[in-house]
């Protein structure tokens, strides 16, 4: 579904292409903290080590970041001893490490060389922070001290799931959930099914079809992640790996309908602007208003699909079955068979902890900022009992859907051990701490009625900036970032970057 907000299209691309990278060197925080400056004790050649950071959420991974903290690439290749990026290089051939540490001698040792103007500009800003960097600085995103190995609280599988499908549902918190999955795939270098241009949800309301996927990002193999596809029981399984884990999120039909009605301005669509209370008026005779609209309009707005049983529609049920309780029931039990976990928006934190446990992820993988939230003043908060009854009656399939998956959800929760709620509290604490650190303000966009997150400009520590900026990316932005990342990683850039690198290297040598 297309948003009415044109501002969605942040141009992170341009930033991405022209800013220098930083390097986050995966290493164990403790080791790094123990080590102190030993510069001078070793031969560091002439390389100007401009900036080095440590990223310790996942030990032994190299992460390259640009100035804004956007991740450029993940080092997983053994084939080369160097990895280039737009404006820097990691040289793993050298015994030497960085200027700040000589203690970390695992295979992820690296050195960073860069001296372009962007980097210099950046350093001016960051010089102070750099000079002061020492072990008292929290390299760990302001979170609790990291263990040497991330401690995994009991999870259903022995290893993290990496093949995932998030089914598209609208106005259910799925944007926030999508962001979590994008970040997970991004951080772990997984392959995404990215949609072709101009759609981030694979041409919803069409059922997913593999031809909507941009194959050039796939290198002839099935992707790990498919995010925001409309449910289709045949085409998705045929496209995705067999062991894919299917996720969906739903919410209470009452609040969902309210969100659809105001969020998509259904009153405008149906020409009900002159009513004093279009919401209430619609609910008195919903079918009549809808049919009237469908008769009048030669082409109807796709958002109209959301007006009745919107969630079940997203999950694949055809309109014609809305009055067929048997078909509805059958469809729901089909879904229950195919979808591994249906989350509830009302219990978002519990849902995420459940998800994290099922997937064997870390709690850090599921931190979030709420995206696409409506501002309270754009909500109808005072829904009467009568309205609620009418909404439920009108959205009969959604009510059945919610009833069913509400049960399975709480069954899963009751099967958890007593540490479950401790983990929920921990997640909330992490989210609060990131909010405190990163968020400057929440502002209402008057065009969309949605809350937009404004991050602090200068006061966020680098590590959190990386994370927090990612956490605010909506689908379109994340996809365009991923395209850039993959282009950089895969395309003929390689040759150019290699030359660029050697040019720099040669220049540095000559300068010696
Ligand atoms: C760093 O290297 C020096 C000698 O090269 C050694 O004496 C020192 O113990 C090392 N520091 C650490 C923390 O390993
Ligand atoms: C360096 O590597 C050796 C051998 O792998 C290991 O025993 C030692 O603990 C490492 N030192 C540090 C400081 O990581
Ligand atoms: C690095 O940049 C500075 C400032 O632009 C310049 O003076 C210096 O020569 C450069 N050094 C190398 C090795 O390129
Ligand atoms: C709203 O306007 C339409 C046509 O302009 C009219 O038929 C309808 O009665 C009006 N409704 C109200 C509540 O004024
Ligand atoms: C909510 O609606 C009821 C009935 O229409 C009304 O009595 C009550 O004052 C309303 N509350 C608010 C906060 O608007
Ligand atoms: C969801 O399930 C819980 C636990 O069984 C129950 O208390 C709650 O009323 C249910 N909610 C809805 C909306 O059905
Ligand atoms: C695509 O896959 C082939 C075969 O596995 C591999 O050699 C090649 O490096 C891959 N290309 C990219 C860009 O990953
Ligand atoms: C760098 O220097 C090597 C020889 O030292 C030379 O073969 C190579 O062409 C140079 N590369 C560039 C890009 O200048």
XYZ file of C-alpha atoms and ligand atoms in Angstrom:
624
model
C 0.000 0.000 0.000
C 1.438 3.317 -0.933
C 1.828 5.910 1.694
C 0.610 9.373 1.077
C 3.770 10.749 2.506
C 6.262 11.629 -0.213
C 8.874 12.370 2.412
C 9.347 8.679 2.849
C 12.032 8.828 0.243
C 14.983 9.841 2.236
C 17.973 10.105 0.106
C 20.374 8.101 2.129
C 21.824 6.947 -1.107
C 23.679 10.119 -1.789
C 25.044 10.206 1.710
C 26.059 6.707 1.370
C 28.001 7.169 -1.781
C 29.987 10.164 -0.817
C 30.858 9.731 2.780
C 33.829 7.876 4.037
C 33.641 4.744 5.996
C 34.463 4.043 9.497
C 35.459 0.690 10.561
C 34.018 -1.168 13.348
C 36.279 -3.930 14.296
C 34.633 -6.797 15.923
C 36.467 -7.792 18.940
C 35.868 -8.563 22.488
C 35.149 -5.468 24.392
C 36.935 -6.630 27.453
C 40.108 -7.318 25.609
C 39.940 -3.946 24.010
C 39.303 -2.292 27.271
C 42.241 -3.980 28.864
C 44.604 -2.862 26.200
C 46.043 0.566 26.305
C 47.956 2.724 23.961
C 51.135 1.092 22.911
C 51.721 3.273 19.961
C 55.327 3.500 19.061
C 56.150 0.070 20.278
C 55.297 -1.273 16.897
C 55.934 -0.359 13.377
C 52.743 1.068 12.049
C 54.173 2.051 8.695
C 52.979 5.302 7.386
C 49.364 4.490 7.535
C 47.404 7.109 9.123
C 44.944 5.284 11.228
C 42.168 7.677 11.208
C 39.376 6.015 12.918
C 38.765 2.725 14.405
C 35.835 1.541 16.350
C 34.907 -1.626 18.004
C 31.754 -3.405 17.471
C 31.194 -6.100 19.943
C 27.652 -7.263 19.643
C 28.855 -10.120 17.529
C 32.377 -11.170 18.246
C 34.670 -11.726 15.310
C 32.827 -9.831 12.679
C 34.127 -6.934 10.774
C 31.708 -4.225 10.007
C 32.391 -1.296 7.787
C 30.458 1.827 8.340
C 30.244 5.056 6.530
C 30.324 8.336 8.300
C 26.693 8.224 9.177
C 27.121 4.828 10.600
C 25.471 3.000 7.772
C 26.963 -0.317 7.335
C 28.658 -0.905 4.040
C 29.734 -4.461 4.139
C 30.405 -7.401 6.260
C 33.660 -9.227 6.037
C 32.928 -12.837 5.575
C 35.262 -13.632 2.754
C 38.524 -15.409 3.249
C 39.512 -15.139 -0.324
C 41.124 -11.750 -0.095
C 43.349 -10.158 2.416
C 41.866 -6.793 1.980
C 38.450 -5.461 1.639
C 37.838 -2.235 -0.020
C 35.096 0.178 0.354
C 34.398 3.577 -0.994
C 37.066 5.383 0.902
C 39.063 3.134 3.051
C 40.689 -0.173 3.240
C 41.185 -2.881 5.703
C 44.464 -4.585 5.486
C 44.402 -7.898 7.180
C 47.760 -8.999 5.895
C 49.643 -6.968 8.364
C 50.634 -8.278 11.715
C 50.127 -4.854 13.009
C 46.979 -3.904 14.568
C 45.769 -0.466 15.316
C 47.331 2.337 17.157
C 45.376 1.705 20.258
C 45.718 -1.926 20.920
C 48.187 -4.687 20.481
C 46.440 -7.280 22.445
C 43.765 -8.493 20.176
C 45.365 -10.998 17.904
C 42.495 -12.942 16.511
C 41.797 -13.272 12.840
C 39.684 -10.205 12.728
C 42.586 -7.918 13.261
C 42.577 -5.142 10.830
C 43.970 -1.836 10.048
C 42.266 1.060 8.485
C 43.773 3.439 6.034
C 42.061 6.480 4.798
C 42.836 10.043 4.215
C 40.291 11.655 2.044
C 38.719 14.972 2.606
C 35.486 13.600 3.855
C 37.223 11.708 6.527
C 39.154 14.744 7.499
C 36.005 16.746 7.689
C 34.515 14.127 9.843
C 37.496 14.091 12.099
C 37.206 17.752 12.760
C 33.827 17.097 14.209
C 34.884 14.043 16.023
C 38.345 15.062 17.082
C 37.347 15.768 20.596
C 35.654 12.467 21.039
C 38.616 10.708 19.538
C 41.133 12.283 21.798
C 39.135 11.344 24.794
C 38.489 7.818 23.807
C 39.597 5.456 26.502
C 38.312 2.529 28.436
C 35.822 4.606 30.309
C 34.001 5.105 27.046
C 31.155 2.816 26.478
C 31.847 0.975 23.264
C 28.890 -1.128 23.858
C 25.937 0.958 22.785
C 25.289 1.978 26.303
C 23.951 -1.410 27.066
C 24.996 -3.627 29.847
C 28.428 -5.054 29.762
C 28.761 -7.565 27.040
C 29.762 -11.052 27.900
C 32.573 -12.591 25.937
C 30.017 -14.667 24.163
C 26.490 -13.396 23.934
C 24.503 -15.425 26.372
C 21.610 -17.139 24.762
C 18.609 -17.556 26.891
C 16.983 -20.881 26.052
C 15.710 -20.936 22.560
C 13.647 -23.394 20.642
C 16.255 -24.194 18.031
C 19.925 -24.715 18.565
C 21.073 -22.210 16.018
C 19.658 -18.893 14.886
C 17.098 -19.010 12.135
C 18.170 -17.052 9.117
C 15.486 -17.877 6.575
C 12.475 -15.773 7.330
C 9.275 -14.590 5.744
C 7.373 -11.641 7.149
C 3.875 -11.517 5.725
C 2.493 -8.120 4.980
C -0.282 -6.875 7.208
C -1.233 -3.222 7.321
C -1.461 -0.970 10.337
C -0.369 -3.657 12.723
C 3.140 -2.578 13.664
C 4.520 -4.543 10.745
C 6.742 -1.626 9.714
C 8.512 -1.775 13.045
C 8.806 -5.515 12.784
C 10.127 -5.222 9.232
C 12.818 -2.859 10.456
C 13.942 -5.461 12.978
C 14.226 -8.090 10.263
C 16.033 -5.771 7.874
C 18.545 -4.983 10.551
C 19.060 -8.614 11.390
C 19.693 -9.556 7.774
C 21.857 -6.514 7.273
C 24.008 -7.195 10.299
C 24.425 -10.836 9.440
C 25.030 -10.358 5.746
C 21.956 -12.319 4.705
C 20.387 -12.194 1.257
C 17.163 -10.295 0.817
C 14.440 -10.663 -1.724
C 14.289 -6.995 -2.670
C 11.296 -5.811 -4.624
C 11.634 -4.251 -8.020
C 11.481 -0.496 -8.155
C 8.604 1.511 -6.772
C 7.190 -1.013 -4.440
C 8.356 -2.069 -1.067
C 5.603 -4.607 -0.550
C 5.771 -6.492 -3.819
C 2.880 -4.734 -5.514
C 0.355 -5.289 -2.787
C -2.551 -6.146 -3.061
C -1.285 -8.673 -5.562
C -0.383 -12.008 -4.069
C 3.325 -12.504 -3.929
C 4.928 -13.687 -7.110
C 8.661 -14.346 -7.517
C 8.718 -12.197 -10.632
C 8.319 -9.152 -8.369
C 11.731 -9.787 -6.896
C 14.768 -8.063 -8.276
C 16.953 -11.014 -9.135
C 20.114 -9.060 -9.512
C 20.540 -9.037 -5.752
C 20.238 -12.775 -5.454
C 23.085 -14.396 -7.351
C 20.954 -17.360 -8.436
C 20.206 -18.600 -4.963
C 17.099 -18.369 -2.842
C 17.137 -15.400 -0.502
C 17.166 -15.671 3.265
C 14.616 -12.983 3.861
C 11.333 -12.079 2.267
C 9.761 -9.098 3.953
C 6.322 -7.606 3.358
C 4.974 -10.042 0.813
C 1.255 -10.595 0.619
C 0.489 -14.094 1.724
C 0.262 -16.674 -0.972
C 0.318 -20.317 0.054
C 1.902 -21.577 -3.164
C 4.274 -19.015 -4.561
C 6.072 -18.093 -1.362
C 7.085 -21.623 -0.346
C 8.188 -22.404 -3.880
C 10.453 -19.381 -3.847
C 11.842 -19.450 -0.333
C 14.040 -22.086 1.318
C 12.104 -24.963 2.747
C 13.051 -24.294 6.336
C 11.849 -20.695 6.227
C 10.206 -19.382 9.338
C 6.954 -17.535 8.691
C 5.955 -14.542 10.764
C 2.878 -12.332 10.770
C 1.553 -9.702 13.113
C -2.068 -8.820 13.786
C -4.004 -6.633 16.199
C -7.448 -6.342 17.693
C -10.046 -5.821 14.984
C -11.561 -2.803 16.712
C -8.397 -0.779 16.880
C -7.329 -2.072 13.483
C -10.481 -0.846 11.848
C -10.180 2.515 13.564
C -6.603 2.781 12.364
C -7.591 1.918 8.809
C -10.504 4.342 8.790
C -8.533 7.352 9.954
C -5.141 6.327 8.666
C -6.327 5.901 5.098
C -8.928 8.632 5.386
C -11.693 6.343 4.358
C -14.216 9.090 5.039
C -12.628 11.174 2.260
C -12.541 8.213 -0.047
C -16.183 7.493 0.500
C -17.150 11.131 0.141
C -18.296 11.420 3.736
C -16.479 14.629 4.597
C -19.626 16.552 5.275
C -20.749 14.185 8.010
C -20.200 15.384 11.528
C -19.075 11.924 12.615
C -18.216 9.913 9.519
C -16.795 7.063 11.590
C -20.047 6.523 13.404
C -22.110 7.124 10.274
C -20.145 4.580 8.327
C -20.629 1.967 11.013
C -24.376 2.333 10.963
C -24.548 1.256 7.315
C -21.104 0.157 6.240
C -22.195 -2.034 3.378
C -24.341 0.672 1.863
C -21.537 3.250 1.879
C -19.104 0.796 0.462
C -21.359 -0.377 -2.357
C -22.249 3.185 -3.181
C -18.578 3.978 -3.562
C -17.868 0.899 -5.644
C -20.725 1.733 -7.983
C -19.695 5.338 -8.357
C -16.007 4.887 -8.877
C -14.762 3.294 -12.051
C -11.443 2.541 -10.374
C -11.361 2.062 -6.694
C -8.555 2.971 -4.375
C -6.574 -0.088 -3.276
C -6.887 0.964 0.351
C -10.554 0.082 0.133
C -9.445 -3.507 0.518
C -8.678 -2.682 4.113
C -12.138 -1.462 5.010
C -13.586 -4.871 5.720
C -11.600 -7.760 7.228
C -8.394 -6.008 6.288
C -6.111 -8.352 8.186
C -7.606 -11.534 6.814
C -7.472 -9.945 3.389
C -3.754 -9.298 3.829
C -3.356 -12.897 4.874
C -4.848 -14.068 1.640
C -8.576 -14.574 2.053
C -10.640 -13.493 -0.924
C -13.522 -11.059 -0.491
C -16.048 -13.512 -1.753
C -15.592 -15.706 1.311
C -16.243 -12.990 3.857
C -19.707 -14.341 4.523
C -18.734 -17.972 4.558
C -17.861 -19.035 8.126
C -16.702 -22.458 6.983
C -14.238 -21.015 4.488
C -13.052 -18.499 7.047
C -12.390 -21.233 9.532
C -10.617 -23.335 6.966
C -8.480 -20.415 5.872
C -7.461 -19.707 9.447
C -6.451 -23.277 10.093
C -4.431 -23.237 6.874
C -2.678 -20.139 8.130
C -2.031 -21.765 11.480
C -0.303 -24.581 9.689
C 1.871 -22.388 7.521
C 2.717 -19.475 9.783
C 5.108 -20.328 12.554
C 4.387 -17.349 14.745
C 1.626 -14.767 14.722
C 2.521 -11.798 16.883
C 0.068 -9.477 18.571
C 0.592 -5.774 18.304
C -0.987 -5.195 21.701
C 1.736 -7.320 23.240
C 4.594 -6.187 21.091
C 7.374 -6.688 23.630
C 6.133 -10.104 24.653
C 5.840 -10.935 20.973
C 9.410 -9.935 20.285
C 10.803 -11.931 23.160
C 8.836 -14.908 21.969
C 10.128 -14.385 18.448
C 13.675 -13.954 19.623
C 13.440 -17.184 21.594
C 11.944 -19.136 18.740
C 14.563 -17.874 16.324
C 17.423 -18.236 18.763
C 18.374 -14.602 18.394
C 19.853 -12.205 20.899
C 17.741 -9.693 22.700
C 19.788 -6.972 21.043
C 18.456 -8.154 17.713
C 14.926 -7.107 18.548
C 15.305 -3.604 19.962
C 13.109 -1.124 18.123
C 11.632 2.332 17.821
C 7.971 2.399 16.941
C 7.620 3.403 13.304
C 4.570 4.705 11.442
C 2.720 5.468 14.645
C -0.214 7.809 14.437
C -0.187 10.837 16.646
C -2.845 10.561 19.399
C -4.718 13.579 18.076
C -5.316 11.689 14.838
C -6.905 8.765 16.611
C -10.452 8.077 17.620
C -9.855 7.007 21.162
C -13.415 7.036 22.336
C -15.020 4.112 20.634
C -18.381 3.333 22.153
C -19.557 -0.147 23.005
C -22.068 0.031 20.227
C -19.440 1.069 17.700
C -17.203 -1.704 18.885
C -19.987 -4.210 18.393
C -20.616 -2.930 14.893
C -16.941 -3.054 14.040
C -16.723 -6.657 15.177
C -19.809 -7.608 13.270
C -18.514 -5.921 10.120
C -15.043 -7.469 10.438
C -16.246 -10.995 11.155
C -13.280 -12.770 9.612
C -10.773 -10.567 11.417
C -12.505 -11.301 14.706
C -12.236 -15.026 14.068
C -8.609 -14.590 13.054
C -7.726 -12.631 16.166
C -9.568 -15.018 18.462
C -7.703 -17.927 17.039
C -4.218 -16.473 17.108
C -4.756 -14.806 20.443
C -5.167 -18.306 21.820
C -2.103 -19.739 20.141
C -0.100 -16.716 21.268
C -0.954 -17.127 24.939
C -0.442 -20.843 24.732
C 3.089 -20.191 23.568
C 3.673 -17.677 26.311
C 2.444 -20.054 28.965
C 4.938 -22.625 27.755
C 7.852 -20.252 28.499
C 9.977 -20.540 31.605
C 9.949 -18.010 34.410
C 12.716 -15.928 32.834
C 10.375 -14.864 30.065
C 9.071 -11.747 31.745
C 12.512 -10.862 32.982
C 13.544 -10.810 29.366
C 10.574 -8.670 28.454
C 11.645 -6.187 31.120
C 15.186 -6.273 29.833
C 14.014 -5.524 26.326
C 11.974 -2.581 27.569
C 14.955 -1.251 29.457
C 17.123 -1.483 26.357
C 14.545 0.294 24.258
C 14.110 3.034 26.848
C 17.816 3.541 27.084
C 18.183 3.850 23.321
C 15.258 6.230 23.178
C 16.819 8.359 25.836
C 20.155 8.385 24.141
C 19.052 8.883 20.563
C 15.678 10.496 20.268
C 15.523 14.246 20.288
C 11.809 14.587 19.750
C 8.734 13.070 18.225
C 7.028 15.283 15.722
C 3.671 14.934 14.087
C 3.637 15.053 10.328
C 0.542 17.074 9.495
C 0.102 15.389 6.132
C 0.043 11.866 7.402
C -0.844 12.305 11.048
C 2.095 10.074 11.802
C 4.735 10.542 14.409
C 8.204 11.083 13.035
C 11.289 10.449 15.044
C 13.938 13.124 15.180
C 17.266 11.909 16.414
C 19.714 13.946 18.406
C 22.134 15.655 16.082
C 25.418 15.542 17.857
C 25.169 13.949 21.206
C 24.730 10.330 20.244
C 27.790 8.161 20.734
C 28.970 6.674 17.456
C 27.914 3.183 18.225
C 24.397 4.172 19.069
C 24.177 6.492 16.120
C 24.785 3.582 13.858
C 22.081 1.598 15.498
C 19.561 4.360 16.061
C 19.666 5.660 12.519
C 19.015 2.204 11.254
C 16.198 1.822 13.708
C 14.373 4.792 12.238
C 14.553 3.669 8.617
C 11.229 2.862 7.065
C 10.913 0.161 4.482
C 11.665 2.256 1.395
C 14.750 3.716 2.981
C 16.042 0.423 4.208
C 15.559 -1.145 0.812
C 17.372 1.623 -0.955
C 20.202 1.341 1.530
C 20.393 -2.404 0.984
C 20.507 -1.939 -2.769
C 23.476 0.349 -2.371
C 25.158 -2.039 -0.056
C 24.722 -4.921 -2.434
C 25.817 -2.922 -5.421
C 28.925 -1.979 -3.587
C 29.569 -5.496 -2.547
C 28.764 -7.314 -5.733
C 29.066 -5.181 -8.760
C 31.832 -4.030 -10.964
C 32.593 -1.575 -8.256
C 35.109 -4.115 -7.156
C 37.529 -3.332 -9.901
C 37.238 0.377 -9.444
C 37.611 0.105 -5.723
C 40.617 -2.093 -6.039
C 42.308 0.481 -8.246
C 41.288 3.211 -5.937
C 42.738 1.322 -3.064
C 46.054 0.741 -4.724
C 46.229 4.327 -5.755
C 45.860 5.329 -2.141
C 48.245 2.704 -1.020
C 50.855 3.705 -3.554
C 50.434 7.324 -2.651
C 50.888 6.559 0.988
C 53.993 4.581 0.229
C 55.404 7.385 -1.821
C 54.685 9.820 0.934
C 56.753 7.761 3.288
C 51.503 -5.404 23.912
O 52.735 -5.749 23.358
C 53.817 -5.643 24.254
C 55.097 -6.005 23.530
O 54.977 -5.883 22.153
C 53.621 -6.563 25.454
O 54.667 -6.391 26.373
C 52.304 -6.235 26.108
O 52.059 -7.162 27.136
C 51.199 -6.279 25.102
N 49.962 -5.843 25.733
C 48.953 -6.640 25.883
C 47.788 -6.067 26.567
O 48.931 -7.787 25.457
C 46.785 -14.402 20.833
O 46.683 -15.658 20.208
C 47.158 -16.730 20.997
C 47.127 -17.984 20.145
O 45.975 -18.044 19.398
C 46.339 -16.829 22.248
O 46.799 -17.905 23.068
C 46.452 -15.530 23.009
O 45.620 -15.566 24.156
C 46.046 -14.381 22.134
N 46.285 -13.143 22.842
C 45.387 -12.219 22.964
C 45.802 -11.054 23.743
O 44.282 -12.289 22.440
C 46.047 13.540 4.318
O 45.217 14.668 4.229
C 45.875 15.858 4.629
C 44.863 16.973 4.603
O 44.081 16.925 3.443
C 47.076 16.114 3.697
O 47.734 17.270 4.106
C 48.019 14.935 3.764
O 49.052 15.100 2.833
C 47.276 13.637 3.451
N 48.159 12.515 3.671
C 48.182 11.475 2.873
C 49.105 10.412 3.283
O 47.474 11.383 1.876
C -23.406 15.168 2.350
O -23.414 15.602 1.000
C -24.150 14.731 0.130
C -23.985 15.215 -1.297
O -23.238 16.394 -1.367
C -25.593 14.679 0.536
O -26.302 13.805 -0.332
C -25.696 14.196 1.959
O -26.992 14.226 2.396
C -24.831 15.061 2.872
N -24.855 14.489 4.175
C -24.942 15.181 5.292
C -24.931 14.414 6.580
O -25.033 16.370 5.260
C -16.942 9.237 24.831
O -18.237 9.032 24.296
C -19.277 8.981 25.278
C -20.575 8.610 24.591
O -20.644 9.191 23.343
C -19.336 10.331 25.971
O -20.309 10.287 26.968
C -17.982 10.641 26.595
O -17.976 11.935 27.145
C -16.885 10.572 25.541
N -15.591 10.722 26.172
C -14.650 11.481 25.671
C -13.352 11.508 26.424
O -14.786 12.092 24.644
C -6.856 -13.121 24.370
O -6.553 -14.203 25.192
C -6.437 -13.875 26.561
C -5.956 -15.086 27.303
O -6.668 -16.209 26.969
C -7.771 -13.384 27.058
O -7.668 -12.998 28.415
C -8.200 -12.177 26.239
O -9.479 -11.753 26.605
C -8.186 -12.510 24.762
N -8.412 -11.295 24.023
C -9.265 -11.219 23.037
C -9.431 -9.883 22.419
O -9.873 -12.181 22.647
C 27.669 -15.757 -6.897
O 27.777 -17.136 -6.688
C 28.934 -17.707 -7.268
C 28.854 -19.201 -7.086
O 28.571 -19.525 -5.762
C 30.156 -17.108 -6.606
O 31.308 -17.629 -7.187
C 30.133 -15.608 -6.809
O 31.204 -15.017 -6.129
C 28.862 -15.055 -6.274
N 28.797 -13.630 -6.589
C 28.555 -12.735 -5.679
C 28.522 -11.346 -6.173
O 28.350 -13.042 -4.526
C 50.718 0.798 -7.455
O 52.065 0.411 -7.473
C 52.328 -0.831 -8.125
C 53.801 -1.146 -8.027
O 54.293 -0.811 -6.793
C 51.914 -0.760 -9.551
O 52.077 -2.005 -10.180
C 50.455 -0.372 -9.627
O 50.072 -0.187 -10.968
C 50.198 0.891 -8.858
N 48.760 1.092 -8.878
C 48.207 2.285 -9.033
C 46.689 2.314 -9.070
O 48.820 3.290 -9.112
